[in-house]
Amino acid sequence: MTTLPELDPIDIRSVELRRIALPLVSPFRTSFGTETTRDILLVRVVTDTAEGWGECVAGNEPLYSSEYVEGAQHVLQHHLVPRLWTAGRIGGADVADILEPVRDHRMAKGALEAAVLDAQLRASDISLAAHLGSTRQSVPSGVSVGIAESIDALVATVGGYLDAGYVRIKLKIEPGWDIEPVRVIRTTFGSDVPLQVDANAAFTRDDGPLLARLDEFGLLLIEQPLPEDDVTGHALIAKQVETPICLDESIVSSVAAIDAIERKACSIINIKAGRVGGYIEARHIHDLCAERGVPVWCGGMLETGIGRAMNVALASLANFTLPGDVSASDRFWARDIVTEPIRLEDGWVSIPSGPGSGVTIDSEFLDSVTTSRIELRP
Ligand code: NPQ
Ligand code: MG
């Protein structure tokens, strides 16, 4: 397992589970559904000297994966947080072991680990980026573009993001919205725009010949064409297409990552801390991909400034060699819940340098969007 610098353990006094409702600036449509307002679960860990925040990336409904926000809240309240009370003084690096007896629920575990780690790093005055081993000050920013109402609407949206400076475009695809949108974006904006597609598991093992028709467009990668559990199917598709296959939903752990690589199901991996149970496992997957020569990039889950800042820190590790879905806060939110939203500067975003995630909560605005709060104590 990856070793990170030692930090002093912390004494957790209470854990708050807070839910907020935040409307998206525009609906986000993928092959699995349309999101218009996010119902987001935040975890706050309080010690005598510091507090830390973690963001749970589970969606309103179990459509991207089996996890969903109400289930995450339940498992945190009744199964995960109670396990911390018997553990004594701990740090972020202890959380995964403490929660190991509980199967799966990685997004819930990841949010709790993030909050503990953030509190511990703030108490130690160290940034998450430095703790994880970051080597950069900023990272290039890509943007994920939803399935549009029409081809014209898609062209307008992509044009806006290119004008804003995004250095890489990802088009969401599904059967029937696959070859044509890619062709039109290529014809309109040229072959120099770094471009990739994400199917969110919407195709089948029979779609190899269809997906091979994307080869002529020089895409960086095709992300998750088949269902999460079909590693062999992805290996079959990878043999039929020239474009590199990248896995997202399938990579739920370091074991799954090694499995997919060894079975030649993918040659690139999208790393999302929430999907794999936390930033420490995410760094571990980054390391083992680097050892195997597999490039990685940082995915996104429509996070607020809390998760977004932590993603940017993760994305600054050396083997994140492709631009991530680490877009500016204003890609999704009219107003963020932190006082320093992630901003685009010439298509790049800065790595927060303050302790922990580096962000400050805008408490007044956060309270105004809060829909429920519970405080848990030993
Ligand atoms: C992906 N994200 O890479 C995901 C999919 C996704 C930025 O494309 C609520 C919860 C809404 C999780 C929308 C991007 C979501 C979500 C999209 C995940 O596959
Ligand atoms: Mg994806």
Coordinates of C-alpha atoms and ligand atoms in Angstrom, one line a residue:
M1 CA 0.0 0.0 0.0
T2 CA 1.1 3.5 -0.7
T3 CA 2.9 5.2 2.1
L4 CA 2.2 8.9 2.7
P5 CA 4.1 11.2 5.1
E6 CA 3.3 10.6 8.8
L7 CA 0.9 13.1 10.4
D8 CA -0.2 13.5 14.1
P9 CA -3.5 11.7 14.7
I10 CA -6.5 13.7 15.8
D11 CA -9.3 13.4 18.4
I12 CA -12.6 13.6 16.7
R13 CA -15.3 15.3 18.8
S14 CA -18.2 15.1 16.4
V15 CA -19.2 14.4 12.9
E16 CA -21.9 16.4 11.1
L17 CA -23.8 15.1 8.1
R18 CA -25.2 18.0 6.1
R19 CA -27.3 17.9 3.0
I20 CA -27.5 20.8 0.5
A21 CA -29.6 21.4 -2.6
L22 CA -27.7 23.2 -5.3
P23 CA -29.2 23.9 -8.8
L24 CA -26.9 23.3 -11.8
V25 CA -26.4 26.3 -14.2
S26 CA -27.9 24.1 -16.9
P27 CA -29.2 20.5 -17.0
F28 CA -26.5 17.9 -17.4
R29 CA -27.6 14.9 -19.5
T30 CA -25.7 11.7 -19.7
S31 CA -26.6 8.2 -21.1
F32 CA -28.0 7.4 -17.6
G33 CA -30.1 10.4 -17.0
T34 CA -30.5 14.2 -16.6
E35 CA -29.4 16.1 -13.5
T36 CA -30.8 19.6 -12.8
T37 CA -30.3 20.0 -9.1
R38 CA -27.7 18.2 -7.0
D39 CA -28.7 16.9 -3.6
I40 CA -25.2 16.8 -2.0
L41 CA -24.1 15.2 1.2
L42 CA -21.2 16.9 3.1
V43 CA -19.3 15.5 6.0
R44 CA -17.8 17.8 8.6
V45 CA -15.3 16.4 11.2
V46 CA -14.7 18.5 14.3
T47 CA -11.7 18.3 16.7
D48 CA -10.7 20.7 19.5
T49 CA -8.5 22.6 17.2
A50 CA -9.6 22.1 13.6
E51 CA -12.5 21.1 11.4
G52 CA -12.4 19.2 8.1
W53 CA -14.9 18.8 5.3
G54 CA -15.5 16.0 2.9
E55 CA -17.9 15.8 -0.1
C56 CA -19.8 12.7 -1.0
V57 CA -20.1 12.3 -4.8
A58 CA -23.1 9.9 -4.7
G59 CA -25.9 11.1 -7.0
N60 CA -29.5 11.8 -6.2
E61 CA -30.4 8.4 -7.7
P62 CA -28.4 5.1 -8.1
L63 CA -27.8 5.6 -11.9
Y64 CA -24.1 6.2 -12.4
S65 CA -23.4 3.5 -9.8
S66 CA -25.3 1.6 -7.1
E67 CA -24.6 4.3 -4.6
Y68 CA -27.0 7.2 -4.0
V69 CA -27.1 10.1 -1.6
E70 CA -29.8 8.8 0.8
G71 CA -28.1 5.4 1.0
A72 CA -24.7 7.1 1.6
Q73 CA -26.2 9.1 4.5
H74 CA -27.7 6.0 6.0
V75 CA -24.6 3.9 5.9
L76 CA -22.5 6.8 7.3
Q77 CA -24.9 7.4 10.2
H78 CA -25.5 3.8 11.2
H79 CA -22.4 1.9 10.0
L80 CA -19.4 4.0 9.2
V81 CA -19.2 6.9 11.7
P82 CA -20.0 4.6 14.7
R83 CA -16.8 2.7 13.8
L84 CA -14.7 5.8 14.3
W85 CA -15.8 6.2 17.9
T86 CA -14.2 2.9 19.0
A87 CA -10.9 3.7 17.2
G88 CA -9.5 6.4 19.4
R89 CA -7.1 9.0 18.0
I90 CA -6.8 8.4 14.3
G91 CA -5.8 10.0 11.0
G92 CA -7.0 9.9 7.4
A93 CA -4.7 7.0 6.7
D94 CA -6.4 4.9 9.3
V95 CA -10.0 5.4 8.0
A96 CA -9.9 2.8 5.2
D97 CA -8.8 0.0 7.6
I98 CA -11.3 1.0 10.2
L99 CA -14.1 0.9 7.7
E100 CA -12.9 -2.3 5.9
P101 CA -15.4 -4.6 7.5
V102 CA -18.2 -2.7 5.7
R103 CA -18.5 -3.9 2.1
D104 CA -18.4 -1.3 -0.7
H105 CA -20.2 2.0 -0.1
R106 CA -17.0 3.6 -1.4
M107 CA -18.4 7.1 -2.0
A108 CA -19.7 7.2 1.6
K109 CA -16.3 6.0 3.0
G110 CA -14.4 8.4 0.7
A111 CA -16.3 11.4 2.0
L112 CA -15.6 10.4 5.6
E113 CA -11.9 9.8 4.9
A114 CA -11.7 13.1 3.1
A115 CA -13.2 15.0 6.1
V116 CA -10.8 13.3 8.6
L117 CA -7.8 13.9 6.3
D118 CA -8.8 17.5 5.8
A119 CA -9.1 18.1 9.6
Q120 CA -5.8 16.4 10.2
L121 CA -4.0 18.3 7.5
R122 CA -5.4 21.6 8.7
A123 CA -4.2 20.7 12.3
S124 CA -0.8 19.9 10.8
D125 CA -0.8 23.0 8.5
I126 CA -0.1 20.9 5.4
S127 CA -1.9 21.1 2.0
L128 CA -3.6 18.0 0.6
A129 CA -1.6 18.5 -2.6
A130 CA 1.8 18.5 -0.7
H131 CA 0.7 15.5 1.4
L132 CA -0.2 13.4 -1.7
G133 CA 3.1 14.3 -3.4
S134 CA 2.1 17.0 -5.8
T135 CA 4.8 18.2 -8.2
R136 CA 2.9 21.1 -9.9
Q137 CA 1.3 24.5 -9.2
S138 CA -1.5 24.2 -11.7
V139 CA -3.2 21.6 -14.0
P140 CA -4.8 21.8 -17.5
S141 CA -8.6 21.9 -17.3
G142 CA -10.9 19.8 -19.4
V143 CA -14.7 20.0 -19.6
S144 CA -17.4 17.3 -19.9
V145 CA -20.2 18.3 -22.3
G146 CA -23.6 16.6 -21.8
I147 CA -25.9 15.2 -24.5
A148 CA -27.6 18.1 -26.2
E149 CA -31.0 18.9 -27.5
S150 CA -29.6 19.2 -31.0
I151 CA -26.4 19.2 -32.9
D152 CA -26.6 23.0 -33.3
A153 CA -27.0 23.4 -29.5
L154 CA -24.0 21.1 -29.0
V155 CA -21.8 23.2 -31.3
A156 CA -22.8 26.4 -29.5
T157 CA -22.0 24.8 -26.1
V158 CA -18.6 23.5 -27.2
G159 CA -17.8 26.8 -28.8
G160 CA -18.5 28.6 -25.5
Y161 CA -16.2 26.2 -23.6
L162 CA -13.4 26.6 -26.1
D163 CA -13.8 30.4 -26.0
A164 CA -13.6 30.1 -22.2
G165 CA -10.2 28.4 -22.6
Y166 CA -10.9 24.7 -21.8
V167 CA -8.0 22.7 -23.2
R168 CA -9.9 19.5 -23.7
I169 CA -13.5 18.6 -24.6
K170 CA -15.3 15.4 -23.5
L171 CA -18.5 14.6 -25.3
K172 CA -21.1 12.4 -23.6
I173 CA -22.3 9.8 -26.0
E174 CA -25.0 7.1 -26.1
P175 CA -26.5 4.9 -28.9
G176 CA -27.9 7.3 -31.5
W177 CA -25.7 10.2 -30.2
D178 CA -22.3 8.9 -31.1
I179 CA -20.7 9.3 -34.5
E180 CA -22.5 12.4 -35.7
P181 CA -21.8 14.7 -32.8
V182 CA -18.1 13.8 -32.9
R183 CA -18.0 14.3 -36.7
V184 CA -19.7 17.8 -36.4
I185 CA -17.4 18.9 -33.5
R186 CA -14.4 17.8 -35.5
T187 CA -15.5 19.6 -38.7
T188 CA -16.5 22.7 -36.9
F189 CA -13.5 23.2 -34.5
G190 CA -10.8 21.2 -36.3
S191 CA -8.6 18.2 -35.6
D192 CA -6.3 20.0 -33.1
V193 CA -8.9 20.2 -30.3
P194 CA -8.1 17.5 -27.8
L195 CA -11.4 15.5 -27.8
Q196 CA -12.7 12.4 -26.1
V197 CA -16.0 10.7 -25.5
D198 CA -17.7 9.0 -22.5
A199 CA -20.5 6.5 -22.9
N200 CA -21.2 5.8 -19.2
A201 CA -21.7 2.1 -20.0
A202 CA -24.5 2.6 -22.6
F203 CA -23.1 0.3 -25.4
T204 CA -23.0 -3.5 -25.7
R205 CA -20.4 -6.1 -26.7
D206 CA -21.8 -6.1 -30.2
D207 CA -21.0 -2.4 -30.7
G208 CA -17.2 -2.9 -31.5
P209 CA -17.7 -2.1 -35.2
L210 CA -19.8 1.0 -34.4
L211 CA -17.2 2.3 -31.9
A212 CA -14.5 1.6 -34.5
R213 CA -16.1 4.2 -36.7
L214 CA -14.9 6.8 -34.1
D215 CA -11.2 5.9 -35.0
E216 CA -11.1 8.3 -37.9
F217 CA -11.7 11.3 -35.6
G218 CA -8.4 11.0 -33.7
L219 CA -10.0 10.9 -30.2
L220 CA -7.8 10.8 -27.1
L221 CA -9.9 7.9 -25.7
I222 CA -13.3 6.2 -25.5
E223 CA -14.5 6.1 -21.8
Q224 CA -16.5 3.2 -20.4
P225 CA -18.4 1.9 -23.4
L226 CA -19.8 -1.2 -21.6
P227 CA -21.3 -1.9 -18.1
E228 CA -19.2 -1.7 -15.0
D229 CA -18.7 -5.4 -14.4
D230 CA -17.8 -6.4 -18.0
V231 CA -14.0 -6.4 -18.0
T232 CA -13.8 -9.1 -20.7
G233 CA -16.2 -7.2 -22.9
H234 CA -14.0 -4.1 -22.7
A235 CA -11.0 -6.3 -23.7
L236 CA -13.0 -7.5 -26.7
I237 CA -13.9 -3.9 -27.7
A238 CA -10.3 -2.8 -27.2
K239 CA -9.2 -5.3 -29.8
Q240 CA -11.7 -3.9 -32.4
V241 CA -10.9 -0.2 -32.0
E242 CA -7.7 1.8 -32.5
T243 CA -8.8 4.5 -30.1
P244 CA -7.6 3.8 -26.5
I245 CA -10.2 2.5 -24.2
C246 CA -10.4 4.2 -20.8
L247 CA -12.3 2.8 -17.8
D248 CA -14.2 4.9 -15.2
E249 CA -17.2 3.0 -13.6
S250 CA -15.3 -0.4 -13.7
I251 CA -12.3 0.9 -11.7
V252 CA -13.7 0.7 -8.1
S253 CA -10.4 -0.2 -6.4
S254 CA -6.7 -0.8 -7.0
V255 CA -7.5 -4.5 -7.4
A256 CA -10.0 -3.7 -10.2
A257 CA -7.4 -1.4 -11.8
I258 CA -4.7 -4.1 -11.9
D259 CA -7.3 -6.6 -13.2
A260 CA -8.4 -4.4 -16.0
I261 CA -4.9 -3.5 -17.0
E262 CA -3.7 -7.1 -16.9
R263 CA -6.7 -8.3 -19.0
K264 CA -6.0 -5.5 -21.5
A265 CA -9.5 -4.1 -21.0
C266 CA -8.1 -0.5 -21.0
S267 CA -4.9 1.4 -21.6
I268 CA -5.9 4.6 -19.8
I269 CA -7.7 5.0 -16.4
N270 CA -10.0 7.7 -15.1
I271 CA -9.4 8.1 -11.4
K272 CA -12.2 9.5 -9.1
A273 CA -11.5 9.5 -5.4
G274 CA -15.1 9.0 -4.5
R275 CA -15.6 6.0 -6.7
V276 CA -12.6 4.2 -5.2
G277 CA -13.2 5.0 -1.6
G278 CA -11.0 8.0 -1.0
Y279 CA -8.0 10.1 -2.0
I280 CA -5.5 7.7 -0.5
E281 CA -6.7 4.7 -2.6
A282 CA -6.8 7.1 -5.6
R283 CA -3.1 7.9 -5.1
H284 CA -2.4 4.2 -4.7
I285 CA -4.1 3.6 -8.1
H286 CA -2.1 6.5 -9.6
D287 CA 1.1 4.9 -8.4
L288 CA 0.4 1.4 -9.7
C289 CA -0.7 2.8 -13.0
A290 CA 2.5 4.7 -13.2
E291 CA 4.5 1.5 -12.5
R292 CA 2.7 -0.2 -15.4
G293 CA 3.0 2.7 -17.8
V294 CA -0.8 3.4 -17.8
P295 CA -1.6 7.1 -18.0
V296 CA -4.4 8.4 -15.7
W297 CA -6.6 11.5 -15.6
C298 CA -8.8 12.9 -12.9
G299 CA -12.6 12.5 -13.3
G300 CA -15.3 14.7 -11.9
M301 CA -18.7 14.2 -10.3
L302 CA -20.2 17.6 -10.4
E303 CA -18.5 18.5 -7.1
T304 CA -18.8 21.8 -5.1
G305 CA -15.7 23.7 -4.3
I306 CA -14.8 21.2 -1.5
G307 CA -14.5 18.1 -3.7
R308 CA -13.3 20.2 -6.7
A309 CA -10.3 21.6 -4.7
M310 CA -9.4 18.1 -3.6
N311 CA -9.6 16.8 -7.1
V312 CA -7.3 19.5 -8.4
A313 CA -4.8 18.5 -5.7
L314 CA -5.0 14.9 -6.8
A315 CA -4.7 15.8 -10.5
S316 CA -1.4 17.5 -9.8
L317 CA 0.4 14.2 -9.2
A318 CA 3.0 13.2 -11.9
N319 CA 1.2 10.4 -13.7
F320 CA -2.0 12.5 -14.3
T321 CA -0.7 13.1 -17.8
L322 CA -4.1 13.8 -19.6
P323 CA -6.3 16.8 -18.8
G324 CA -9.0 15.9 -16.2
D325 CA -12.6 16.8 -15.8
V326 CA -11.4 19.4 -13.3
S327 CA -13.4 22.4 -14.7
A328 CA -14.1 25.7 -13.0
S329 CA -16.8 26.0 -10.4
D330 CA -18.9 28.1 -12.8
R331 CA -19.1 25.2 -15.2
F332 CA -21.8 23.8 -12.9
W333 CA -22.7 26.4 -10.2
A334 CA -23.9 30.0 -10.2
R335 CA -22.4 30.3 -6.8
D336 CA -20.1 27.9 -5.0
I337 CA -20.2 27.1 -1.3
V338 CA -16.5 28.1 -0.8
T339 CA -15.0 31.6 -0.8
E340 CA -12.4 30.7 -3.4
P341 CA -14.2 28.9 -6.2
I342 CA -12.0 27.1 -8.7
R343 CA -11.3 29.5 -11.6
L344 CA -10.0 29.0 -15.1
E345 CA -6.8 30.9 -16.0
D346 CA -5.8 30.4 -19.6
G347 CA -7.4 27.0 -19.5
W348 CA -5.6 25.9 -16.4
V349 CA -6.6 25.7 -12.7
S350 CA -4.4 26.5 -9.7
I351 CA -3.6 23.9 -7.0
P352 CA -4.9 25.3 -3.7
S353 CA -1.9 25.8 -1.4
G354 CA -3.6 26.4 2.0
P355 CA -3.8 23.6 4.6
G356 CA -6.1 20.6 3.9
S357 CA -8.2 21.2 0.8
G358 CA -7.2 24.8 1.0
V359 CA -10.8 26.1 0.7
T360 CA -12.8 28.2 3.2
I361 CA -16.5 27.5 3.6
D362 CA -18.9 30.4 2.8
S363 CA -20.9 29.6 6.0
E364 CA -23.7 32.0 5.3
F365 CA -24.4 30.7 1.8
L366 CA -23.9 27.1 2.9
D367 CA -26.6 27.6 5.6
S368 CA -28.9 29.1 3.0
V369 CA -28.7 26.0 0.8
T370 CA -28.8 23.4 3.6
T371 CA -31.8 21.1 3.6
S372 CA -30.8 19.0 6.7
R373 CA -28.1 18.5 9.3
I374 CA -27.4 15.9 11.9
E375 CA -24.6 15.9 14.4
L376 CA -23.1 12.6 15.6
R377 CA -21.1 12.1 18.8
P378 CA -19.5 9.2 20.5
Ligands
NPQ1 C1 -18.4 10.7 -15.6 N1 -18.9 12.9 -14.7 O1 -17.2 11.0 -15.9 C2 -19.2 11.5 -14.7 C3 -20.6 11.2 -14.8 C4 -21.6 11.8 -13.8 C5 -18.4 15.2 -15.3 O2 -18.9 13.6 -16.9 C6 -24.6 13.2 -10.1 C7 -23.7 12.3 -9.6 C8 -24.5 13.5 -11.4 C9 -22.8 11.7 -10.4 C10 -23.4 13.3 -13.6 C11 -18.7 13.8 -15.7 C12 -23.5 13.0 -12.2 C13 -22.6 12.0 -11.7 C14 -22.4 12.7 -14.4 C15 -21.7 11.5 -12.5 O3 -18.8 9.6 -16.0
MG2 MG -17.1 8.8 -17.0

